[in-house]
Structure formats: structure tokens, C-alpha cells
Short mmCIF file of C-alpha atoms in Angstrom, two decimals:
data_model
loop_
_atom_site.label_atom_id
_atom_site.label_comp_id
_atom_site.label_asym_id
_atom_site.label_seq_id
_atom_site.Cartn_x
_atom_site.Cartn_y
_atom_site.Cartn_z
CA UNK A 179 0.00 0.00 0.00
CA UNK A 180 1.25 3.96 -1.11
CA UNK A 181 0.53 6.30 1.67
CA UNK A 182 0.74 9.92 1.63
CA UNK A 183 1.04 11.50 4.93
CA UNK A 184 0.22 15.35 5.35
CA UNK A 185 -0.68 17.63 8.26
CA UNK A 186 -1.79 21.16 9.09
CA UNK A 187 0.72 21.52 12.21
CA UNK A 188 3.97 21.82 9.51
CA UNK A 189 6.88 19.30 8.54
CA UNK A 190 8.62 19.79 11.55
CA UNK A 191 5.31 18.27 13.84
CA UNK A 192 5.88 15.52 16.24
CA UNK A 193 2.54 14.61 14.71
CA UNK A 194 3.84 13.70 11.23
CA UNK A 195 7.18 12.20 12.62
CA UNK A 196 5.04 9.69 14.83
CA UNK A 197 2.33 9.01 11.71
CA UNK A 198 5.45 8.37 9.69
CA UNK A 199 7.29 6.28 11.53
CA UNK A 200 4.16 4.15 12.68
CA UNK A 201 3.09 3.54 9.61
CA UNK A 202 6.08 3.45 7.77
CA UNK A 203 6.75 -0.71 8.04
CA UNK A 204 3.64 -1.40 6.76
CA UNK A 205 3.39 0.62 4.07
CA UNK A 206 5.15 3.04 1.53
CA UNK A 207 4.88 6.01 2.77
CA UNK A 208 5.38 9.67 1.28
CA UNK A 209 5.05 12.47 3.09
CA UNK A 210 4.33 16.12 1.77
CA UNK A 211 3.56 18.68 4.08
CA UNK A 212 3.56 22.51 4.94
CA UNK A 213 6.60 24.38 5.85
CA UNK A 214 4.59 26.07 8.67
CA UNK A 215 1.84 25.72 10.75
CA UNK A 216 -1.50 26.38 9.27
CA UNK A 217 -4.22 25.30 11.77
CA UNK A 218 -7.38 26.37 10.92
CA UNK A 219 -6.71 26.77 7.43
CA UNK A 220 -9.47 24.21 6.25
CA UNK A 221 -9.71 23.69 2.66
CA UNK A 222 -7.96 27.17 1.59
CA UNK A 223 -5.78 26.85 -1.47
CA UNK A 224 -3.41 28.76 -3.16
CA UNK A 225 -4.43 30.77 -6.58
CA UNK A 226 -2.45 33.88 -6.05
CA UNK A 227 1.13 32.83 -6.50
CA UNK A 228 3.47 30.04 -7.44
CA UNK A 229 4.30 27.11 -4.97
CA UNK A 230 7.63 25.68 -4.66
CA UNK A 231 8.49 22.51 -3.54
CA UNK A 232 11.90 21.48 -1.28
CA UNK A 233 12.91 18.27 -0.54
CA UNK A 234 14.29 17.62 3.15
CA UNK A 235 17.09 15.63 4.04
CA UNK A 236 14.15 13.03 5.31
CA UNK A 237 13.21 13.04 2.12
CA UNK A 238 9.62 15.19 2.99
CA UNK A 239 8.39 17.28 0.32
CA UNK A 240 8.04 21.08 1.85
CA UNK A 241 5.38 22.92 0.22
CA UNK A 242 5.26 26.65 1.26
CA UNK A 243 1.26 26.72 0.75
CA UNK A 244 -1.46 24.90 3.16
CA UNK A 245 -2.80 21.30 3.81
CA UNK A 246 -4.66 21.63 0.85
CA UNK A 247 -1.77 23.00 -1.26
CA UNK A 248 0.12 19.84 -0.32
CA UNK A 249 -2.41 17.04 -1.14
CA UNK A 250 -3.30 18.87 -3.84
CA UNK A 251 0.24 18.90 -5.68
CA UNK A 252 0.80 15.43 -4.51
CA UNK A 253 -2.09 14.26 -6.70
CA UNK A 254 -1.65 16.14 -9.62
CA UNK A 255 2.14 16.34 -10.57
CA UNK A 256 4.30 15.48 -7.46
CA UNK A 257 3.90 11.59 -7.57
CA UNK A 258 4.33 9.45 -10.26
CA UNK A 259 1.56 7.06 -8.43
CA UNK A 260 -1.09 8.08 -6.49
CA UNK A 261 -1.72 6.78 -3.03
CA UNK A 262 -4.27 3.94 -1.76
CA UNK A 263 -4.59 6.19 1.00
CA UNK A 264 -3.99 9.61 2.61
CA UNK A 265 -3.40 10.41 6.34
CA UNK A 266 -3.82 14.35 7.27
CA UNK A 267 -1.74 14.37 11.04
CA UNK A 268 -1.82 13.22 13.94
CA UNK A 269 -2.65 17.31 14.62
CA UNK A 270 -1.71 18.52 17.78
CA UNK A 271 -5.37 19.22 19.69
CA UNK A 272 -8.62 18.32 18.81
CA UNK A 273 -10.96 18.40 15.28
CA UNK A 274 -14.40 17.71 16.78
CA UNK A 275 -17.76 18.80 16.40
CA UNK A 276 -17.86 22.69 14.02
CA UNK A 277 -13.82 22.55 14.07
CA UNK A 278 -14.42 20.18 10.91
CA UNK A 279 -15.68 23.29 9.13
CA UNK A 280 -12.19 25.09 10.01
CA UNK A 281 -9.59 22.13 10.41
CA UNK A 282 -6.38 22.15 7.74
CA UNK A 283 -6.24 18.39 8.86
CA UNK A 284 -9.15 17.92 7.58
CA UNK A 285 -8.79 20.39 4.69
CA UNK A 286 -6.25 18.09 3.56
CA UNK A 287 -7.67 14.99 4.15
CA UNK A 288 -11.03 16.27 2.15
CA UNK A 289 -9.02 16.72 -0.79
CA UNK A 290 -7.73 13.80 -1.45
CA UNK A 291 -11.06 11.96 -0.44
CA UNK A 292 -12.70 14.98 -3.52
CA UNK A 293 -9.96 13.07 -5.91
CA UNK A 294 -11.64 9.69 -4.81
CA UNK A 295 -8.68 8.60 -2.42
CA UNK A 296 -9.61 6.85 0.73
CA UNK A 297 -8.23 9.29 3.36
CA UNK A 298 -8.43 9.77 6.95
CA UNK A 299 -7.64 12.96 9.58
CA UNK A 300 -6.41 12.12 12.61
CA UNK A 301 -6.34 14.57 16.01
CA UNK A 302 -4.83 13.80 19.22
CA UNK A 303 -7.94 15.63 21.74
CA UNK A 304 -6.15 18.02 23.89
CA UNK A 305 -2.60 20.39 23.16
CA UNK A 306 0.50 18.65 23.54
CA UNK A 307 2.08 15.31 22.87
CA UNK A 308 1.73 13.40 26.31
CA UNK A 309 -0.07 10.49 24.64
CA UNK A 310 1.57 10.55 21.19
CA UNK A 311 2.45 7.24 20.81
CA UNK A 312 -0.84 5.66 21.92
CA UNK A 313 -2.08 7.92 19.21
CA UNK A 314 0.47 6.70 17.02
CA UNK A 315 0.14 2.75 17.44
CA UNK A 316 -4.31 3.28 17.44
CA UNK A 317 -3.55 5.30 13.72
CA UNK A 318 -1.62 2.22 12.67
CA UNK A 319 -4.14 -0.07 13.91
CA UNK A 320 -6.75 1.33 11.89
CA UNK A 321 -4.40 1.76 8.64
CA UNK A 322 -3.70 -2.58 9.39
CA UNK A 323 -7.27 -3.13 9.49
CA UNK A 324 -7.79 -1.05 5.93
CA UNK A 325 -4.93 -2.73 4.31
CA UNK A 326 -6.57 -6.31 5.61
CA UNK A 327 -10.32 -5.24 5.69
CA UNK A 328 -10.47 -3.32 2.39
CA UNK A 329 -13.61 -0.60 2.81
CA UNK A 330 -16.06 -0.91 0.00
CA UNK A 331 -16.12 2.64 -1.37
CA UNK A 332 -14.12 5.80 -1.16
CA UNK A 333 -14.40 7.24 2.38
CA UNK A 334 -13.35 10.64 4.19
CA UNK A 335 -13.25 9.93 8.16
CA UNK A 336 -12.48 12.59 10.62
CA UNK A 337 -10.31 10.54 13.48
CA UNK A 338 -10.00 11.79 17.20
CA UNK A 339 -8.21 10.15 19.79
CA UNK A 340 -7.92 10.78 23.58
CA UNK A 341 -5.58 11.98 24.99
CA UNK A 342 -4.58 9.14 27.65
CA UNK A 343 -2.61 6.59 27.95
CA UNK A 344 -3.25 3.71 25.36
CA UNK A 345 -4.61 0.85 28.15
CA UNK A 346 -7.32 3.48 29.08
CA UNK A 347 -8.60 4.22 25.42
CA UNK A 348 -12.15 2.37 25.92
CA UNK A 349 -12.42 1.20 22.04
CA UNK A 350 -12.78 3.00 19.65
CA UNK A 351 -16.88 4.45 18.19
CA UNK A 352 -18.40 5.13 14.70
CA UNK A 353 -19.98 8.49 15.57
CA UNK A 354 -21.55 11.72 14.33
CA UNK A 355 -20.63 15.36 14.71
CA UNK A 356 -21.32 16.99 17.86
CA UNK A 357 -21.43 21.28 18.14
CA UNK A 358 -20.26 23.88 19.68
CA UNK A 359 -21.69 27.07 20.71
CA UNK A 360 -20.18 30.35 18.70
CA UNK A 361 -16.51 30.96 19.12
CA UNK A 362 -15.76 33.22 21.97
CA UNK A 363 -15.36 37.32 21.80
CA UNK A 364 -12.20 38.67 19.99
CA UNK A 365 -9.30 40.53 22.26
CA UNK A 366 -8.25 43.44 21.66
CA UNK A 367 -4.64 44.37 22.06
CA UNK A 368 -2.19 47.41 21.99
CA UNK A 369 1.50 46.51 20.02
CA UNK A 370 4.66 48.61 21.06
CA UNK A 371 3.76 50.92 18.40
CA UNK A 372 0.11 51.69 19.88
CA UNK A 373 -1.57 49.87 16.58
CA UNK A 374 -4.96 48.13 17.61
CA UNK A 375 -4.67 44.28 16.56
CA UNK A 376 -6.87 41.66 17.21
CA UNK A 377 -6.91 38.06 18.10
CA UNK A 378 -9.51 35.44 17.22
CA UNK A 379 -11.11 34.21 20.50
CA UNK A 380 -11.56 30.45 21.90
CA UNK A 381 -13.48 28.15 20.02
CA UNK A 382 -16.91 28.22 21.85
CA UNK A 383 -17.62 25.74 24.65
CA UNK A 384 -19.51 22.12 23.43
CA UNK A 385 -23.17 22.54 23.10
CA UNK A 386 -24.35 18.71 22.21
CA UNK A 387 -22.53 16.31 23.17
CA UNK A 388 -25.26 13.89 23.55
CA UNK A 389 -24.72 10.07 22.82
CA UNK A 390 -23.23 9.22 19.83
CA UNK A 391 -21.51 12.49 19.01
CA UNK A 392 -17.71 12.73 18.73
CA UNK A 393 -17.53 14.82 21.88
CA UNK A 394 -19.25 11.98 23.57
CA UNK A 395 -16.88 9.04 22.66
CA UNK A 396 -14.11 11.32 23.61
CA UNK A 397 -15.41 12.15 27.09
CA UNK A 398 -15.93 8.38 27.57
CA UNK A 399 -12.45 7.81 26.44
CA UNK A 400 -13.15 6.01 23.11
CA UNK A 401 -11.52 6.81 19.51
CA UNK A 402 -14.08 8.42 17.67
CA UNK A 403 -14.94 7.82 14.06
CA UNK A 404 -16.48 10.31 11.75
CA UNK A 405 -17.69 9.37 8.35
CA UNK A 406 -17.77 12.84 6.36
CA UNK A 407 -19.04 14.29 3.16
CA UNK A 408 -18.76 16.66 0.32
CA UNK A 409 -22.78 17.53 -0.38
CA UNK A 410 -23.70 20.05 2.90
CA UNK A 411 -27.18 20.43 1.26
CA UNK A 412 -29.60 20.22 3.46
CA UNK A 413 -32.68 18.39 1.53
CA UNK A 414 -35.69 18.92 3.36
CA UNK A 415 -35.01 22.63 3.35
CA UNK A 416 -35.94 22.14 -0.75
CA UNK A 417 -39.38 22.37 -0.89
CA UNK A 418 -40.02 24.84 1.81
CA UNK A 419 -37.46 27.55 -0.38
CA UNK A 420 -39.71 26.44 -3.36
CA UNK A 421 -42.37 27.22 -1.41
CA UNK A 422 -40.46 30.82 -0.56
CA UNK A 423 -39.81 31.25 -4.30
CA UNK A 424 -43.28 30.84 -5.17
CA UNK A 425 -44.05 34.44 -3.00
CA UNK A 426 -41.36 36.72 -4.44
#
């Protein structure tokens, strides 16, 4: 099996070394990532100006553009074959519930998965790396059980993973996306040279996490797993904006 491995978190994650190197006797793996961090980039790509591509001495591809950028490239004139599969992390934090809508991990994973690859974003729940290799050895679990247990169609799934130690992970659930509630308020801040600047507030606080959301599995100390999808129409909405049509 070809892998391609990306990220949002940049080349130089602990995230992409541990993907790598987990998955990396099991498959053929090539990695091609950002040259800096672009959380929260989600499926952003680049139209404005070249992209140039640098080869570390690891042999990772450096793309100075985001997740999407990367996958993007990959699959259209970087590799000579595509991939069976594509791997966006393991990001450092969480991508659960409305942070699907924003997440570069899952930017990147969404693009390959829009090209038909089977791909897969992975998030370890929670800021730093305590846990990282539990993470690690659950993400190569689940890539054994797709090489062995071939899924019957294409598939985009949005991974999170506690962050505990790997003989307290519960299992691992199939589960659907919980919400938050608005992102917090903006702050305000001075520089040196008295210029107002802002900075984006806090993602907002979980609002549903009622069984068989993401949020849910996590706080029970499963593995969640999120089938996602392209189409955001929402159907039953159709006839009643007929209806609305109708009266202009």
C-alpha cells in the first residue's frame, strides 16, 4: 500500500514524525507537508502565486502553501503514483464537532477523499504530545485493518483520539458530529507601536454532546470515528425555499 502523509501543524510536527514512523513498516509512505503551521486553514488553497516545492534531508516534500496545497500537488504532478490512502496528522489538539468546518487536517484529508482517495484525519484531543504514541500505534491499527479489511467505497473519516494513555482508550466508536456554541469574543490588544490588533477568541464551549456524538466518545475515552461528506445540502429545506420562491 502507497501512503501519503500530510498535516496542518507543519513538517517539523511531532505529529507527522510519529504518523510516519508508525506507519512506515507497513506501508510506503510519502510524506508532503507545509513548511509552517496552518491550523485552521481548512480547505484554503493557493491561486495567487506560485508554490515551490523542497525536498528535506528526510526526504519530505516542503510545500510553502497549506494542507490543501500539499495534497493537492501530490495528486496532480508530485507523484508518479497516487496513493491507496492519505493520512492528514496526527494534529496537535482536537478536530471535533464545528472545528471540521475550520480544520487544515481535515482540509487536507477532504481533498484527497474529492480526488476519490480513501483518506483519513487524525487529532490527538487536547494540546500537547503526552499520549503521542498511543495515538500513534491506534492510527496504525486502523491503517492494518484497511490494508486487511479493504472498505467498500471511497471514504473521508475525521479521526479523534484521547488523549490518555493507550490501556485506558475504551475502544474505539463510529460516531456523528457533535457542536459547539459560537466561538468566543475577539481581544483586543495594543502593540509597542500603539496599533490596535486583534486576536480570534476560543473556540466556543460544546453545546451537544449527547450520545453518539464525537464529543461523547471522547469524554468516555473512546476513539471516535467520523464518516464525512462533500454535499452540505440540506434536503428537506428544498421544498419549503420552493415554497419561498413561489411568494417573491
Amino acid at each position: 500500500m502507497h501512503i501519503l502523509i500530510s498535516n496542518d501543524d507543519g513538517h517539523s510536527s511531532v505529529g507527522l514524525k510519529a504518523a510516519v514512523d508508525a506507519l512506515v513498516s507497513i506501508a510506503d509512505v510519502t510524506v508532503v507537508a507545509p513548511e509552517s503551521n496552518c491550523s485552521g486553514s481548512s480547505n484554503s488553497i493557493t491561486l495567487n502565486r506560485p508554490l515551490s516545492v523542497h525536498f528535506a534531508s528526510d526526504n519530505y516534500m516542503i510545500i510553502n502553501g497549506t494542507p490543501t496545497d500539499c495534497v493537492h500537488l501530490a495528486l496532480t504532478g508530485l507523484l508518479d503514483n497516487l496513493p491507496d490512502l492519505v493520512i492528514s496528522g496526527i494534529n496537535n489538539g482536537a478536530n471535533l464537532g464545528n472545528d471540521v468546518l475550520y480544520s487544515g487536517t481535515v482540509g487536507a484529508a477532504r481533498e484527497a477523499y474529492m480526488f476519490g482517495i480513501p483518506s483519513i484525519a487524525v487529532s490527538l484531543v487536547e494540546k500537547g504530545w503526552g499520549n503521542l504514541e498511543s495515538a500513534a500505534m491506534i492510527l496504525r491499527d486502523i491503517v492494518i485493518n484497511c490494508i486487511k479489511n479493504p472498505f467498500q467505497e471511497s471514504f473521508l473519516w475525521n479521526i479523534n483520539i484521547p488523549n490518555i494513555s493507550l490501556n485506558h482508550v475504551n475502544g474505539i466508536k463510529s460516531t456523528r458530529i457533535g457542536k459547539r456554541y459560537p466561538s468566543q469574543l475577539s481581544t483586543k490588544h495594543k502593540t509597542p507601536r500603539n496599533e490596535t490588533v486583534y486576536w480570534i477568541g476560543p473556540v466556543g464551549e460544546v453545546s451537544d454532546n449527547s450520545d453518539g456524538t464525537d464529543f461523547n466518545a471522547i469524554s468516555n475515552n473512546f476513539v471516535s470515528i467520523t464518516p464525512l461528506g462533500i454535499d452540505l445540502t440540506i434536503i428537506d429545506n428544498l421544498g419549503k425555499i420552493n415554497k419561498w420562491i413561489g411568494s417573491i
